[in-house]
N, CA, C and O atoms as a GROMACS GRO file, in nm:
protein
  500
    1UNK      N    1  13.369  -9.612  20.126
    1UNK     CA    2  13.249  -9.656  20.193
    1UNK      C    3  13.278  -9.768  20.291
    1UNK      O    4  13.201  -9.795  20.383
    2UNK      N    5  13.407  -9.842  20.266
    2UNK     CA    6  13.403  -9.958  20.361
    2UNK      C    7  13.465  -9.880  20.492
    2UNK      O    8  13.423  -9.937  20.593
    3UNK      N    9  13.554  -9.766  20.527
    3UNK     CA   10  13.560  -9.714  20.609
    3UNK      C   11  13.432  -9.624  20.687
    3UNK      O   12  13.472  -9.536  20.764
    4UNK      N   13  13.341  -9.634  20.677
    4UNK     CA   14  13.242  -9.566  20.703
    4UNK      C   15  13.183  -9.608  20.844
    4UNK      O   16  13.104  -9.701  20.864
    5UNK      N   17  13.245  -9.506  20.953
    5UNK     CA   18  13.111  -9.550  21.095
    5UNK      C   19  12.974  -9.593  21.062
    5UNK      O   20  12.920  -9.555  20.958
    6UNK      N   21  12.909  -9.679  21.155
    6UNK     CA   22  12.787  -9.590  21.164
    6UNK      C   23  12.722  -9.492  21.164
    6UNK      O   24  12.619  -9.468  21.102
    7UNK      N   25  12.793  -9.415  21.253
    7UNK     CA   26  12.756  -9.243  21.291
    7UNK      C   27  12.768  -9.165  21.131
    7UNK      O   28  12.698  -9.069  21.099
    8UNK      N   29  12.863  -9.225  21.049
    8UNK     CA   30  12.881  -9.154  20.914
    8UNK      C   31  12.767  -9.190  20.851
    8UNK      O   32  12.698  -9.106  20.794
    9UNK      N   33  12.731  -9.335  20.856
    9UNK     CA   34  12.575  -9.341  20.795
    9UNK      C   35  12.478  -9.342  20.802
    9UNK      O   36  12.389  -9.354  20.718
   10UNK      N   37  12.479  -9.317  20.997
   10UNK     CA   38  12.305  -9.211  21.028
   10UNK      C   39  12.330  -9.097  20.954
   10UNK      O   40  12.266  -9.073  20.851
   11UNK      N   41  12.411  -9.030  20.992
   11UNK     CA   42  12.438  -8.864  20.893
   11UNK      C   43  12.409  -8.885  20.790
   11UNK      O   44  12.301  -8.828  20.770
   12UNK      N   45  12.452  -8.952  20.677
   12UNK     CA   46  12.478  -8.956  20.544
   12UNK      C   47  12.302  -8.990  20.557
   12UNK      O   48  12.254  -8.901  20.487
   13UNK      N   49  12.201  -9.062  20.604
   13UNK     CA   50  12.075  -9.073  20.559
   13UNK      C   51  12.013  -8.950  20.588
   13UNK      O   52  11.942  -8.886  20.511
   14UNK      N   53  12.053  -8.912  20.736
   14UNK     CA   54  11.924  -8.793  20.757
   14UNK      C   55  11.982  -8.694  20.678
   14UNK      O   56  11.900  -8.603  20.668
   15UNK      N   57  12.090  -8.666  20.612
   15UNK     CA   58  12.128  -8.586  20.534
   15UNK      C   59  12.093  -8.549  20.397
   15UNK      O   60  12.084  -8.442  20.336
   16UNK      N   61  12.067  -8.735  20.356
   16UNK     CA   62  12.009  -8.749  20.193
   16UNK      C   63  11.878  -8.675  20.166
   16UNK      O   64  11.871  -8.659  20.044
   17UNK      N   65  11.787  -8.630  20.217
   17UNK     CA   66  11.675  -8.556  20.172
   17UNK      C   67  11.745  -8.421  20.152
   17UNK      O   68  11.707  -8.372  20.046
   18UNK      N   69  11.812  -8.360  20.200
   18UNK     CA   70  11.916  -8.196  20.185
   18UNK      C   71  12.009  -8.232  20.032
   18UNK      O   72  12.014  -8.162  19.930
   19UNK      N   73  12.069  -8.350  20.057
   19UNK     CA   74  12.117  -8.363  19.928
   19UNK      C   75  12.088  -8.320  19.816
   19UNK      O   76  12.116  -8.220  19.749
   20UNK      N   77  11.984  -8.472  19.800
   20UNK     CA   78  11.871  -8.452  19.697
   20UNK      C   79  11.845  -8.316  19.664
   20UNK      O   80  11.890  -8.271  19.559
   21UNK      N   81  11.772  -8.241  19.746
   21UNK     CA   82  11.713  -8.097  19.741
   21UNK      C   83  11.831  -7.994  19.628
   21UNK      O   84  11.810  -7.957  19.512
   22UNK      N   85  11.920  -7.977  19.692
   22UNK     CA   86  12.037  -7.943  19.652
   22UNK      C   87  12.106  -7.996  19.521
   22UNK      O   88  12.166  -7.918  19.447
   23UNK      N   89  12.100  -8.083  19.503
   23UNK     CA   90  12.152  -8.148  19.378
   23UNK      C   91  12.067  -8.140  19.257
   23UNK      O   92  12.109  -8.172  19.146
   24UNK      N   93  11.948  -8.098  19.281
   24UNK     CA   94  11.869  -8.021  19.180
   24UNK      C   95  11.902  -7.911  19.082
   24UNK      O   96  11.872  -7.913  18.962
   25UNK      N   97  11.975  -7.807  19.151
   25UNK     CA   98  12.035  -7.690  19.131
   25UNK      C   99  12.108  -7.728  19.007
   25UNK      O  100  12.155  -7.841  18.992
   26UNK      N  101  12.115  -7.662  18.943
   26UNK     CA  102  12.163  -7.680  18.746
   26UNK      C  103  12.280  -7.598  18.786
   26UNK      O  104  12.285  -7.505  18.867
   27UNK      N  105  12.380  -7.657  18.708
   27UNK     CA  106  12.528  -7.588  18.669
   27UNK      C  107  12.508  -7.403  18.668
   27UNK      O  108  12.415  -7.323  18.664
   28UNK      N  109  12.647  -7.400  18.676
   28UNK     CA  110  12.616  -7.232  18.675
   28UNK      C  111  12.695  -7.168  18.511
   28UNK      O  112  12.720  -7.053  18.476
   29UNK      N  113  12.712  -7.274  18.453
   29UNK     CA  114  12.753  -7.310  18.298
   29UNK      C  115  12.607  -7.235  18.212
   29UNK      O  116  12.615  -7.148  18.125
   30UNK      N  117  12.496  -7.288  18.258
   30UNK     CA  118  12.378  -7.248  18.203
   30UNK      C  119  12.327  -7.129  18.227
   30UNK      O  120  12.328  -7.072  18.336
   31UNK      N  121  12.273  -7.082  18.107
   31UNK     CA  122  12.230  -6.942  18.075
   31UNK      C  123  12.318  -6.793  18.169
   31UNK      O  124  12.269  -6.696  18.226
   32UNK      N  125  12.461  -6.835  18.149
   32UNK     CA  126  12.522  -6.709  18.233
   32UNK      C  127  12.490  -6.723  18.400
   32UNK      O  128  12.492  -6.628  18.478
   33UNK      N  129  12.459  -6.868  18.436
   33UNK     CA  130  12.431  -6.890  18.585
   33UNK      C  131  12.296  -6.796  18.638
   33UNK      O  132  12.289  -6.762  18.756
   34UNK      N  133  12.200  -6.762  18.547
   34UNK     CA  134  12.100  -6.711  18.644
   34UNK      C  135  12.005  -6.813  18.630
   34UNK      O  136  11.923  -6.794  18.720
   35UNK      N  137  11.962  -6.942  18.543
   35UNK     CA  138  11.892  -7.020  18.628
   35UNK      C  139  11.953  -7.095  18.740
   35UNK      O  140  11.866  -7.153  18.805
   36UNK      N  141  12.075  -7.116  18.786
   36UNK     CA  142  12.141  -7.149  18.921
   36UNK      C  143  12.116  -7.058  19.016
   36UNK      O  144  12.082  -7.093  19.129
   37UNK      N  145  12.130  -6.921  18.978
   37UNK     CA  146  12.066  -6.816  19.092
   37UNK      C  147  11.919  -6.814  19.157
   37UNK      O  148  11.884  -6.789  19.273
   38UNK      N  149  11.836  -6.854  19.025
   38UNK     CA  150  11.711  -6.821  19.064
   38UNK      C  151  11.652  -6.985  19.126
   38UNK      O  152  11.561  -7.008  19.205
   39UNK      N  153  11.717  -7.051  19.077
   39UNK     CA  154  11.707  -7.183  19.192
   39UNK      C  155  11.739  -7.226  19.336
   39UNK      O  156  11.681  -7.298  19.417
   40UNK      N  157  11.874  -7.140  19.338
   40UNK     CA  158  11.921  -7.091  19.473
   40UNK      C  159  11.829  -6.981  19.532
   40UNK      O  160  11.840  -6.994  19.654
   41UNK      N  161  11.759  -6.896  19.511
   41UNK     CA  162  11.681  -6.823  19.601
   41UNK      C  163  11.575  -6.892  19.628
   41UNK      O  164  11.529  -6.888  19.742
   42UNK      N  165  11.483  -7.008  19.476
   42UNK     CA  166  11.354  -7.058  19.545
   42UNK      C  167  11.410  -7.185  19.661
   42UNK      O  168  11.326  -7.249  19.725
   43UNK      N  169  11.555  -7.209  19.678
   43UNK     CA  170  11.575  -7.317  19.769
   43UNK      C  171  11.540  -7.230  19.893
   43UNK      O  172  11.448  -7.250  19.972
   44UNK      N  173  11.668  -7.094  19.896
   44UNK     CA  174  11.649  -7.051  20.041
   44UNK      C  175  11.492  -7.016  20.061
   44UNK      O  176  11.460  -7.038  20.178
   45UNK      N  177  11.372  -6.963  19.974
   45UNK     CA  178  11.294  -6.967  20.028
   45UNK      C  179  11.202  -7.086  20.044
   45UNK      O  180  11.096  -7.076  20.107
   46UNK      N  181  11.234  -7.178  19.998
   46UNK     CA  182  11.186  -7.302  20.051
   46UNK      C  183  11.252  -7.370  20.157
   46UNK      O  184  11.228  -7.490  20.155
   47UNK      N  185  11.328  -7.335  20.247
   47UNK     CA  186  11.405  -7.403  20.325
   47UNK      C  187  11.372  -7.252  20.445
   47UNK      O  188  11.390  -7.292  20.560
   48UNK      N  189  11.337  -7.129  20.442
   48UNK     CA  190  11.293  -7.065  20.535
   48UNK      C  191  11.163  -7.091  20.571
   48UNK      O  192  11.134  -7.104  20.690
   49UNK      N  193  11.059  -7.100  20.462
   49UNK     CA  194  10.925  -7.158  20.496
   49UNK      C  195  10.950  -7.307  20.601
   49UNK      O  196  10.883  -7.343  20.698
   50UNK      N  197  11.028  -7.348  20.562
   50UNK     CA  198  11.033  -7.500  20.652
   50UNK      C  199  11.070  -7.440  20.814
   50UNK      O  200  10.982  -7.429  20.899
   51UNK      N  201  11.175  -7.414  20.833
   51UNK     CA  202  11.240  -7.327  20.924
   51UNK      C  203  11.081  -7.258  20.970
   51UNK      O  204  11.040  -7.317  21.071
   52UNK      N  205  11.003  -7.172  20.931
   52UNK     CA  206  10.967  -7.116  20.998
   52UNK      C  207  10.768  -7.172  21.068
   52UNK      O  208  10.675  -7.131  21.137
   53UNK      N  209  10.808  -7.281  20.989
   53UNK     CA  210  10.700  -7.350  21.011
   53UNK      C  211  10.682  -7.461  21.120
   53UNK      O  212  10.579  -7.511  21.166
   54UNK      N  213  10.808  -7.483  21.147
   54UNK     CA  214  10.867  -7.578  21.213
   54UNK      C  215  10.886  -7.509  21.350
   54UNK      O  216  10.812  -7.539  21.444
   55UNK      N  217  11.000  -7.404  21.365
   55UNK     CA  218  10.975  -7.324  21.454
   55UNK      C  219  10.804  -7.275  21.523
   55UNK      O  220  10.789  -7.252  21.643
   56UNK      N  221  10.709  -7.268  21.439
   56UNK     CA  222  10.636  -7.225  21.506
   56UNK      C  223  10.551  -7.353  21.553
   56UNK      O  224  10.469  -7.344  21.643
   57UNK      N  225  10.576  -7.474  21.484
   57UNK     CA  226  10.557  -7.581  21.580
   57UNK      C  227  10.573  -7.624  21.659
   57UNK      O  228  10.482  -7.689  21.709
   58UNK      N  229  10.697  -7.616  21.722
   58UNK     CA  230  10.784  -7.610  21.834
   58UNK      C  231  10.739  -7.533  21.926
   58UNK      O  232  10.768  -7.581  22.035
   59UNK      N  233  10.671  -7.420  21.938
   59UNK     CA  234  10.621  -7.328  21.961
   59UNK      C  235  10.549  -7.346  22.059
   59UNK      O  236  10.555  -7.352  22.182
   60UNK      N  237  10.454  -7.357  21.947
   60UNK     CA  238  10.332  -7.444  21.980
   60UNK      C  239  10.317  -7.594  22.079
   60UNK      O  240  10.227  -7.635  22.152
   61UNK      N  241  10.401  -7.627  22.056
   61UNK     CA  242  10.418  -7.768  22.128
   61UNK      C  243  10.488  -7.776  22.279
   61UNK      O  244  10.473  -7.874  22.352
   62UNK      N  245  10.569  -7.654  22.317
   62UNK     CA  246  10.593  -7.631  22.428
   62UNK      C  247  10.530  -7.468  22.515
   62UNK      O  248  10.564  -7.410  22.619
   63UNK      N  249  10.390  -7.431  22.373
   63UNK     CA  250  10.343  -7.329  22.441
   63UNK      C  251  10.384  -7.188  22.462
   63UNK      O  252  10.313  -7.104  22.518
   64UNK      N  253  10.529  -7.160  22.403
   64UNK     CA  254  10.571  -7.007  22.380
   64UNK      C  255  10.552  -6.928  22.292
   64UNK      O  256  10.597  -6.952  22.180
   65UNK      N  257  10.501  -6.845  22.310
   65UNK     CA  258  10.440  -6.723  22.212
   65UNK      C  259  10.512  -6.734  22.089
   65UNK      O  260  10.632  -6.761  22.092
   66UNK      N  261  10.462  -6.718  21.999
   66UNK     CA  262  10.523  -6.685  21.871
   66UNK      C  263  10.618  -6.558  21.819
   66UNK      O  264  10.675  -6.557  21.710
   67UNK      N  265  10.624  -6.437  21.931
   67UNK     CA  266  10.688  -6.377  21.938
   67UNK      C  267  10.825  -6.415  21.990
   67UNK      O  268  10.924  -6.391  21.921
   68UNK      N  269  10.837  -6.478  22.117
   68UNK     CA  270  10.974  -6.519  22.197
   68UNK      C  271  11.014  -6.634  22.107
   68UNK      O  272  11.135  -6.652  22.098
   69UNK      N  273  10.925  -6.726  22.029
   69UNK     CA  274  11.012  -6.802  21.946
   69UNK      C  275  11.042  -6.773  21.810
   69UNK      O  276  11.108  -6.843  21.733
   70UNK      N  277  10.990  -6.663  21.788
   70UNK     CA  278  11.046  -6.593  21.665
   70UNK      C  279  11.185  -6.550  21.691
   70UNK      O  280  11.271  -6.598  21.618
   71UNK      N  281  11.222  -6.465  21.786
   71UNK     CA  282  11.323  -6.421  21.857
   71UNK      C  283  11.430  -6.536  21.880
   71UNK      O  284  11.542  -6.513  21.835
   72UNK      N  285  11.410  -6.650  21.941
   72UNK     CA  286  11.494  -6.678  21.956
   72UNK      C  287  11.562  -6.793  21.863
   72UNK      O  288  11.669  -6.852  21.876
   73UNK      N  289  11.455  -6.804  21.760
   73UNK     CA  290  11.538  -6.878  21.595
   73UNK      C  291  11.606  -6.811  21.534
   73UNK      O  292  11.702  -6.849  21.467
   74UNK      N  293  11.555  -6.666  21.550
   74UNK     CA  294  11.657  -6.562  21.443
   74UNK      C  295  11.785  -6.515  21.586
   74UNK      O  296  11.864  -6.432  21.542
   75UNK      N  297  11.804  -6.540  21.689
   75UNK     CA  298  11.906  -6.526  21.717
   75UNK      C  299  11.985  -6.653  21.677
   75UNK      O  300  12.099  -6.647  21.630
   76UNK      N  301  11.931  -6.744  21.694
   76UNK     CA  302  12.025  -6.907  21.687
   76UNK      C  303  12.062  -6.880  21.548
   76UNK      O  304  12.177  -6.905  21.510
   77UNK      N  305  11.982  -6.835  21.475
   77UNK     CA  306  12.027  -6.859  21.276
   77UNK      C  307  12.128  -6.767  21.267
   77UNK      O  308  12.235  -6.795  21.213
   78UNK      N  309  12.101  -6.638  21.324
   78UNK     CA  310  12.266  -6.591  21.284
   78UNK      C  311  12.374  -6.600  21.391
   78UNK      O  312  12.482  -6.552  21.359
   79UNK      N  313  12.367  -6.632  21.464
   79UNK     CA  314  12.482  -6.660  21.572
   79UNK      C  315  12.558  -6.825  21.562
   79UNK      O  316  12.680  -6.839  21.569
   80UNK      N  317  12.477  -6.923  21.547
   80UNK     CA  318  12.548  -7.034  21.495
   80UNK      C  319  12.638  -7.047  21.392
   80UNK      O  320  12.746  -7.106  21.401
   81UNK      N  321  12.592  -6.987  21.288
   81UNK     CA  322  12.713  -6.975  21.209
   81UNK      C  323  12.825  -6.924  21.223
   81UNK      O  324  12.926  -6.981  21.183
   82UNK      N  325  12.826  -6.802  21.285
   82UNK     CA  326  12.938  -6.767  21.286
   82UNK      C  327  13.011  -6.817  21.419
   82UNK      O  328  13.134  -6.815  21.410
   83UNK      N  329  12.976  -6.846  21.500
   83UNK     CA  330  13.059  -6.987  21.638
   83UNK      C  331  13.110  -7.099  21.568
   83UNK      O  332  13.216  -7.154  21.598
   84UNK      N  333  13.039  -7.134  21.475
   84UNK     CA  334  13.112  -7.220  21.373
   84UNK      C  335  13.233  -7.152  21.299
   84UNK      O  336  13.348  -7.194  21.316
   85UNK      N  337  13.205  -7.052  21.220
   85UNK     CA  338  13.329  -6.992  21.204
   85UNK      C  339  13.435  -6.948  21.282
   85UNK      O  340  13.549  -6.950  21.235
   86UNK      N  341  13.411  -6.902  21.411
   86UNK     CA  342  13.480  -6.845  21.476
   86UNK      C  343  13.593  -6.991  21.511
   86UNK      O  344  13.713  -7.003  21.484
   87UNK      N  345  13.514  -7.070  21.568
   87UNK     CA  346  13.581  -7.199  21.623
   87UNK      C  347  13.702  -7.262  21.519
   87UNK      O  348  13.812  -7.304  21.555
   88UNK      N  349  13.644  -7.255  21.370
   88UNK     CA  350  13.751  -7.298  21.277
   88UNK      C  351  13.886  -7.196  21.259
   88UNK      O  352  13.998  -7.233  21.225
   89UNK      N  353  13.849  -7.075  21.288
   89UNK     CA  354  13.946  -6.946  21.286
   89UNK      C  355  13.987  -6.960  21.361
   89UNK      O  356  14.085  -6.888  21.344
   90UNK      N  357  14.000  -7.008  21.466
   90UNK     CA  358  14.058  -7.042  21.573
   90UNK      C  359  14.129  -7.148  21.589
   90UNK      O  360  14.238  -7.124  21.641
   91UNK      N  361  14.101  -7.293  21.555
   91UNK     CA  362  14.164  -7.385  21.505
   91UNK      C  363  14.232  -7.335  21.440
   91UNK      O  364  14.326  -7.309  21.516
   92UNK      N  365  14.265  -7.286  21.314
   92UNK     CA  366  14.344  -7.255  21.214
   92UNK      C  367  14.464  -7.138  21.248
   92UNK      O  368  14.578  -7.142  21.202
   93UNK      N  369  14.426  -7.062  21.316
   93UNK     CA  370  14.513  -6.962  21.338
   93UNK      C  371  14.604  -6.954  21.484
   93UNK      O  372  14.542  -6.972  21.588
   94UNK      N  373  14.788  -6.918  21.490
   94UNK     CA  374  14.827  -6.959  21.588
   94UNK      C  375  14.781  -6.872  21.709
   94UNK      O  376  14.775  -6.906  21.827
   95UNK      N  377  14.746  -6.742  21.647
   95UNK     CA  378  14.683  -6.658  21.793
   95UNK      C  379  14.606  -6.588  21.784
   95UNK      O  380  14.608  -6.467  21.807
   96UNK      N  381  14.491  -6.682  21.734
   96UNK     CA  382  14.366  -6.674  21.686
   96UNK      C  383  14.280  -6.498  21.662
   96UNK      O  384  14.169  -6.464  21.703
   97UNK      N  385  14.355  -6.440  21.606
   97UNK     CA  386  14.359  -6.287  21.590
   97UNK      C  387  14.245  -6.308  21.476
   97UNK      O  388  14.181  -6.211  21.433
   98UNK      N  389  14.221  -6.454  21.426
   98UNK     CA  390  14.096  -6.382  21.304
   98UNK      C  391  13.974  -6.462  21.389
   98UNK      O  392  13.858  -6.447  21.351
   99UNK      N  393  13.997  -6.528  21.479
   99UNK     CA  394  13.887  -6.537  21.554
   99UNK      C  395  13.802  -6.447  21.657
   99UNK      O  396  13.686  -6.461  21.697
  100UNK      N  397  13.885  -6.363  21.683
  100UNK     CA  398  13.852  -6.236  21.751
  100UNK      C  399  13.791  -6.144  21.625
  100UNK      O  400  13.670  -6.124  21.632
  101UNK      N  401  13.832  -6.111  21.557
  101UNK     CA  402  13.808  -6.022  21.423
  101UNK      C  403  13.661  -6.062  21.392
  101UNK      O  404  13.564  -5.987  21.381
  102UNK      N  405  13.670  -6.227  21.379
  102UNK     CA  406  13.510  -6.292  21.341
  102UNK      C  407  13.430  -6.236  21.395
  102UNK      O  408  13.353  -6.162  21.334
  103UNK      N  409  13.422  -6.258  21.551
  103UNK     CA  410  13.341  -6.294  21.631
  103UNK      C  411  13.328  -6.071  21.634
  103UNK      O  412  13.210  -6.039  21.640
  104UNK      N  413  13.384  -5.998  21.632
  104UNK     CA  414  13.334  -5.838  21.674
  104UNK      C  415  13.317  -5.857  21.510
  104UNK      O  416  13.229  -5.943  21.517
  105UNK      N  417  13.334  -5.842  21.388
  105UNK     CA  418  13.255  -5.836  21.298
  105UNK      C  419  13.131  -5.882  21.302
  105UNK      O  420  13.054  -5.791  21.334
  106UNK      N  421  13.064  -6.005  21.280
  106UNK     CA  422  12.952  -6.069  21.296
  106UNK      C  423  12.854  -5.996  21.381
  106UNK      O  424  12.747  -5.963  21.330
  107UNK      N  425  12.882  -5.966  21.510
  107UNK     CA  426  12.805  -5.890  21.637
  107UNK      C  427  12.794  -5.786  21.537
  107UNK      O  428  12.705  -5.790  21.452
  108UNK      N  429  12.874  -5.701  21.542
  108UNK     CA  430  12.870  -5.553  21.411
  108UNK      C  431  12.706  -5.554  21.352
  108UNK      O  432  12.597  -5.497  21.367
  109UNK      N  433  12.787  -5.680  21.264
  109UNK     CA  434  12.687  -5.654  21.143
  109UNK      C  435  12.554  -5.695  21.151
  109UNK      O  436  12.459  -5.652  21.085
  110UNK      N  437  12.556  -5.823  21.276
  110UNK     CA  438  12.394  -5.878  21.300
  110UNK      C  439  12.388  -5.735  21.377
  110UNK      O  440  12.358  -5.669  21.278
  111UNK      N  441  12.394  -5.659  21.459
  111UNK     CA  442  12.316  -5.562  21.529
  111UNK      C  443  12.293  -5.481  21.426
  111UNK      O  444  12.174  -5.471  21.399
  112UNK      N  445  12.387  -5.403  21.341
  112UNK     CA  446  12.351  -5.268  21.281
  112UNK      C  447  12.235  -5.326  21.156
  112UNK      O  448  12.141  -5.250  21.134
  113UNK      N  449  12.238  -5.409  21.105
  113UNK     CA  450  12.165  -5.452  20.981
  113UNK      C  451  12.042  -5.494  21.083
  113UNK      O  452  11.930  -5.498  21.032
  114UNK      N  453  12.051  -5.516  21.183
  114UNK     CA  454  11.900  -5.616  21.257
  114UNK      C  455  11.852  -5.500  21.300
  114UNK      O  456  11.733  -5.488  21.272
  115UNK      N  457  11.901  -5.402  21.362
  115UNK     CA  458  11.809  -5.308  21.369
  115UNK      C  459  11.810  -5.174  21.324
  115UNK      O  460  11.718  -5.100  21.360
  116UNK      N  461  11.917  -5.125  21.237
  116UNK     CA  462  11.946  -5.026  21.070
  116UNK      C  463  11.811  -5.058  20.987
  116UNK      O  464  11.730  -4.966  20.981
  117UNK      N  465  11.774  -5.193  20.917
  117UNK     CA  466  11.746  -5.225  20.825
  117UNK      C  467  11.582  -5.190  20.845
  117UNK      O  468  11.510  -5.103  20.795
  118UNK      N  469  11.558  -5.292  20.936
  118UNK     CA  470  11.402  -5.222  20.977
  118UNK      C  471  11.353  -5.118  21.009
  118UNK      O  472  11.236  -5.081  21.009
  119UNK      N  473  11.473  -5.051  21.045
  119UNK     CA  474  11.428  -4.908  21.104
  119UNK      C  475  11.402  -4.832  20.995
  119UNK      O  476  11.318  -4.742  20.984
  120UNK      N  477  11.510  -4.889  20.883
  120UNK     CA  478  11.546  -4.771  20.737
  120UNK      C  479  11.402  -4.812  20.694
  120UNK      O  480  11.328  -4.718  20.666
  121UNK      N  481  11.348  -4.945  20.683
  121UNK     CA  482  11.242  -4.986  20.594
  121UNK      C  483  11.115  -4.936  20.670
  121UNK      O  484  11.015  -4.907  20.604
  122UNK      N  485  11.115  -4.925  20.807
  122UNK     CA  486  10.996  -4.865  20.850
  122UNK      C  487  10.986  -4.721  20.838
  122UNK      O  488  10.871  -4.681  20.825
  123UNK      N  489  11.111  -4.598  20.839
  123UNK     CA  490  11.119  -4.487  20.836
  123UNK      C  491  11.076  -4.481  20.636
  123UNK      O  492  10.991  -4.394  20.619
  124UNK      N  493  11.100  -4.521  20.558
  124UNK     CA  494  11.104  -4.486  20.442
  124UNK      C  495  10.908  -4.583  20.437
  124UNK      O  496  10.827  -4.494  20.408
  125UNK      N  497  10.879  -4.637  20.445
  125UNK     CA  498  10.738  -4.685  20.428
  125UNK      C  499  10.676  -4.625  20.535
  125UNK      O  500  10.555  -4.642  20.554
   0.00000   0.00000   0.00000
């Protein structure tokens, strides 16, 4: 802690409410880890409700349809991550062959599942 920027301890505060949240989550020691599972899904859906509430505040606050900003959170949510990954695969590797791999997997799978999935769920309902 005595090495600690500043910059480490703006982060470390706006961070502490995620903490907290998170540190809730019970061992995965208990009951065969499905109350850790089922705590982990009410997080992600408590942390998409935020996300999507927020987004549509934003929205709202600069006036774009709720359609185009629907669109363009669910592109940022799955594409950030994996630029993050890609970037570390890349760092890590001398000729970055799993950063290439990342980056055409990811595309893959966000297209065929983004529009496979709805299609399967609208063709079968």
């Amino acid at each position: 802690m005595a090495d600690a920027t500043p910059a480490d301890w703006i982060i470390h505060i706006i961070a502490m409410p995620w903490k907290v949240f998170f540190a809730v989550v019970p061992p995965t020691d208990y009951a065969g880890g499905w109350i850790s599972f089922f705590c982990a899904l009410a997080a992600i859906a408590i942390v998409t409700i935020l996300i999507g509430d927020l987004a549509a505040l934003l929205g709202c606050a600069f006036g774009i349809s709720p359609f185009a900003t629907a669109i363009t959170f669910v592109a940022l949510g799955t594409s950030l991550p994996d630029t993050f990954a890609s970037k570390s695969a890349a760092i890590q590797d001398e000729c970055a062959d799993a950063s290439i791999g990342n980056i055409t997997g990811s595309n893959s799978v966000n297209v065929f599942l983004g529009l496979g999935l709805p299609w399967a769920v609208g063709a079968i309902y």
